[in-house]
XYZ file of C-alpha atoms in Angstrom:
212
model
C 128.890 -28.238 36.685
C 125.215 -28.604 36.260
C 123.231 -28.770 39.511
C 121.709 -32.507 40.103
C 117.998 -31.453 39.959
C 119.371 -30.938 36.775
C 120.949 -34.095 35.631
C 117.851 -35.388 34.429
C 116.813 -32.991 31.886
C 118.875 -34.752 29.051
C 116.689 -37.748 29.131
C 113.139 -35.805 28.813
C 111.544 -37.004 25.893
C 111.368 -34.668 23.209
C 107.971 -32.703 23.023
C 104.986 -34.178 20.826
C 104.566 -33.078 17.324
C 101.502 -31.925 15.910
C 101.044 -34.069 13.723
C 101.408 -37.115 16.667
C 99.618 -34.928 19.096
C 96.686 -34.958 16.669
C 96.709 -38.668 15.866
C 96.895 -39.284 19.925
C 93.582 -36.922 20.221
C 92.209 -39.206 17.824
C 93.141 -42.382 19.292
C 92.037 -41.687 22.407
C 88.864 -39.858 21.385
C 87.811 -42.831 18.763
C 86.091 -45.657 21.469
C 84.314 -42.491 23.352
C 82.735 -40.706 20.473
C 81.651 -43.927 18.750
C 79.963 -45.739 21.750
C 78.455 -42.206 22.516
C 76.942 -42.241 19.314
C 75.628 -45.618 19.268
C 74.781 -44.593 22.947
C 72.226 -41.701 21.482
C 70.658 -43.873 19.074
C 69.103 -46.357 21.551
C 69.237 -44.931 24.745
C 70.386 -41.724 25.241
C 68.653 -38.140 25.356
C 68.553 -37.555 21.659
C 65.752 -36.649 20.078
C 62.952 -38.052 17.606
C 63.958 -36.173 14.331
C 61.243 -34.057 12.424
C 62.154 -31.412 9.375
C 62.783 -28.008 10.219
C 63.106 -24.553 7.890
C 61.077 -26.776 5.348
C 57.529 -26.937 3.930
C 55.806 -30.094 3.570
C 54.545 -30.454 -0.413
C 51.785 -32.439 -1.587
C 53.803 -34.345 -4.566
C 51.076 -35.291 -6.702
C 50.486 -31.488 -7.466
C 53.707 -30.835 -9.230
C 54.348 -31.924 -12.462
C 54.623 -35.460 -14.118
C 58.621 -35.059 -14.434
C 58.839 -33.538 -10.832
C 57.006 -36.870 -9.985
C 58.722 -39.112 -11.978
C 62.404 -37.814 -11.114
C 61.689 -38.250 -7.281
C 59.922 -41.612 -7.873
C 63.421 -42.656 -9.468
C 65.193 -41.536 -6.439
C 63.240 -42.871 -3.874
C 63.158 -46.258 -6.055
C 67.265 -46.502 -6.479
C 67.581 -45.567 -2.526
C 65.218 -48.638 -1.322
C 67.383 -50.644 -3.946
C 70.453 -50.042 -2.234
C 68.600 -50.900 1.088
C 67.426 -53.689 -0.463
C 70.469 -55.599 -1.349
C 69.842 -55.091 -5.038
C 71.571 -51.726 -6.246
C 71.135 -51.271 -9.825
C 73.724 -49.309 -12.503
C 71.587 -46.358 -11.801
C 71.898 -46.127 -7.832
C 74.671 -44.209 -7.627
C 73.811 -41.840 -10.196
C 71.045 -40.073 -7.763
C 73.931 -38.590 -5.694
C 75.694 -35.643 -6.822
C 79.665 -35.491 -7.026
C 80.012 -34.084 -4.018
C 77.199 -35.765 -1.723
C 77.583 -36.597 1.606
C 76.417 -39.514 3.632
C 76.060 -39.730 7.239
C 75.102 -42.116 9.648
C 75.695 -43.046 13.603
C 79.098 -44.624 12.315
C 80.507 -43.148 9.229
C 80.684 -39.906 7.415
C 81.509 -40.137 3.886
C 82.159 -36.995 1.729
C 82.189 -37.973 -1.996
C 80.070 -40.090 -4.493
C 82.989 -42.697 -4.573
C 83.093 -43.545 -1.466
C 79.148 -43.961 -1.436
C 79.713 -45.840 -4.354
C 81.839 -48.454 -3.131
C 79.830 -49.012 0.062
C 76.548 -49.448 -2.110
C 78.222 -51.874 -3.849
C 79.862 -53.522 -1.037
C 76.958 -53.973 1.622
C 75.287 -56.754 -0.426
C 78.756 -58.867 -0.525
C 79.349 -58.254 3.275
C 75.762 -59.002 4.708
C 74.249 -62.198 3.992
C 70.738 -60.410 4.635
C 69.585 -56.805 4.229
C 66.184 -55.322 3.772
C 63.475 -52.792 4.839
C 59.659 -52.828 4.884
C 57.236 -50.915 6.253
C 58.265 -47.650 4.018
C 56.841 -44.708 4.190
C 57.672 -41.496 2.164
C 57.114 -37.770 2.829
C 57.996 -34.933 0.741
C 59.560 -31.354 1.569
C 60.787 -28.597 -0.177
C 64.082 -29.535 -2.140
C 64.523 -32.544 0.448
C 62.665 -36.253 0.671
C 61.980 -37.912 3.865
C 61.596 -42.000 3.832
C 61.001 -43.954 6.991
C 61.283 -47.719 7.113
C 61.840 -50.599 9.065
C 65.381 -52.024 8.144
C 66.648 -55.864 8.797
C 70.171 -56.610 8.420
C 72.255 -59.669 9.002
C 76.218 -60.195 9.496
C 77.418 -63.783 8.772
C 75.032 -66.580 10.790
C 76.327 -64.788 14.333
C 74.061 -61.439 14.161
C 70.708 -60.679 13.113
C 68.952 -56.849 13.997
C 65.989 -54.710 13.002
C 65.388 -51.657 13.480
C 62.896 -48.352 12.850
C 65.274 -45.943 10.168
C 64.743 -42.345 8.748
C 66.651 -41.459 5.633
C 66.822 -37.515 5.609
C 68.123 -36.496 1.518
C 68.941 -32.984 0.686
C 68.335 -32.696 -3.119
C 70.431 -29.861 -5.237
C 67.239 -28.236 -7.231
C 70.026 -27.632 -10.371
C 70.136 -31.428 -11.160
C 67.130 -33.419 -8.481
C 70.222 -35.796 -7.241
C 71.147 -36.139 -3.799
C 73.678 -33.984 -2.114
C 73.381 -34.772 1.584
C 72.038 -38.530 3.021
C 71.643 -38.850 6.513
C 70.534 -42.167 7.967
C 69.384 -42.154 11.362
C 68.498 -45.279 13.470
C 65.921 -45.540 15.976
C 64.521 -42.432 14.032
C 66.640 -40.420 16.365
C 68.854 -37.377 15.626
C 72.436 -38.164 14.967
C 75.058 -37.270 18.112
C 77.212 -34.000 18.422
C 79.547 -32.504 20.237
C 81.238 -29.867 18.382
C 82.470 -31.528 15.799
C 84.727 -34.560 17.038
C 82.173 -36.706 15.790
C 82.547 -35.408 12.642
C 86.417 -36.486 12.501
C 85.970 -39.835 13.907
C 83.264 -41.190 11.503
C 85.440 -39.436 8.695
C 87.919 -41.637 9.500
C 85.582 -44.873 9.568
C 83.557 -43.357 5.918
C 86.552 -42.359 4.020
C 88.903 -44.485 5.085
C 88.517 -47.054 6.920
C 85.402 -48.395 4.534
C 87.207 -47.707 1.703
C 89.396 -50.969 2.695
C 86.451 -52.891 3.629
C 84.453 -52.114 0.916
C 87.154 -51.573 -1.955
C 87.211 -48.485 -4.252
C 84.316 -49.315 -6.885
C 85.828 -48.553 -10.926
């Protein structure tokens, strides 16, 4: 006969599977890594962002269709800020571009895409002014005021930097990184990176549909 410390053994629960283990993590990280971020980009530590590893380039001393294919980027990019994307905006990013901002991470052109698309159905106001452009070695820096607007409840505006990472093989856009407050995005090894996967590639795919 089994001793009575023993007795209760049959009614432990069964240990966690990775796979729930995992989700738990997730659940339980979610609320902490997203108010952190939001945290950073208005009153936390992080810093003012400014290039690094890159040269700054005069643009007017490369060539007319240097010129001309970054003045078509920087022109589709304000249209999508703008509320007015064209058939054309989501042809500056590459297949695999990535998009990043204190909320969402998204890691294909589709998913981009779709929330291109989608912001101008969701917010009844959405705009930027104020722009200013700078130009780097294989990347493009704008900086902007932006003014958005959810239903008749919420109204904001706020100083943005768009950081884009051009691939030199094709001049379209393989890494977009929006940071508010002109501050550098949160970190902390990588959980935010899982989180605002979650809200970019999934979670806005249902808000924002899957575009055709």
């Amino acid at each position: 006969m089994a001793p009575s410390s023993m007795s209760g053994l049959k009614n432990l629960h069964r240990p966690l599977s990775d796979k729930k283990a995992l989700l738990y993590f997730i659940g339980l990280m979610y609320p902490v890594t997203i108010s952190a971020s939001l945290y950073y980009c208005f009153k936390g530590p992080s810093h003012h962002f400014h290039v690094k590893h890159r040269n700054r380039i005069n643009i007017m001393e490369k060539s007319e269709d240097i010129q001309k294919k970054r003045r078509h980027i920087i022109e589709e990019v304000l249209n999508a800020y703008n509320s007015r994307p064209t058939r054309q905006t989501e042809h500056v990013y590459d297949t695999n571009a990535t998009f990043e901002d204190p909320l969402i991470y998204m890691s294909n052109k589709n998913a981009i895409t779709a929330m291109i698309h989608g912001l101008p159905i969701l917010t009844r106001e959405f705009k930027t002014d104020s722009d200013e452009v700078e130009h780097y070695e294989n990347a493009i820096v704008i900086k902007h005021n932006v003014t958005f607007q959810v239903s008749a409840m919420y109204r904001d505006s706020f100083r943005c930097t768009q950081f884009l990472i051009l691939n030199e093989e094709n001049d379209k856009i393989v890494k977009h990184v929006d940071m508010w407050n002109d501050r550098e995005l949160f970190e902390f090894h990588g959980a935010e990176k899982v989180v605002k996967f979650i809200n970019g590639n999934w979670i806005s795919r249902l808000i924002f549909g899957i575009p055709s």
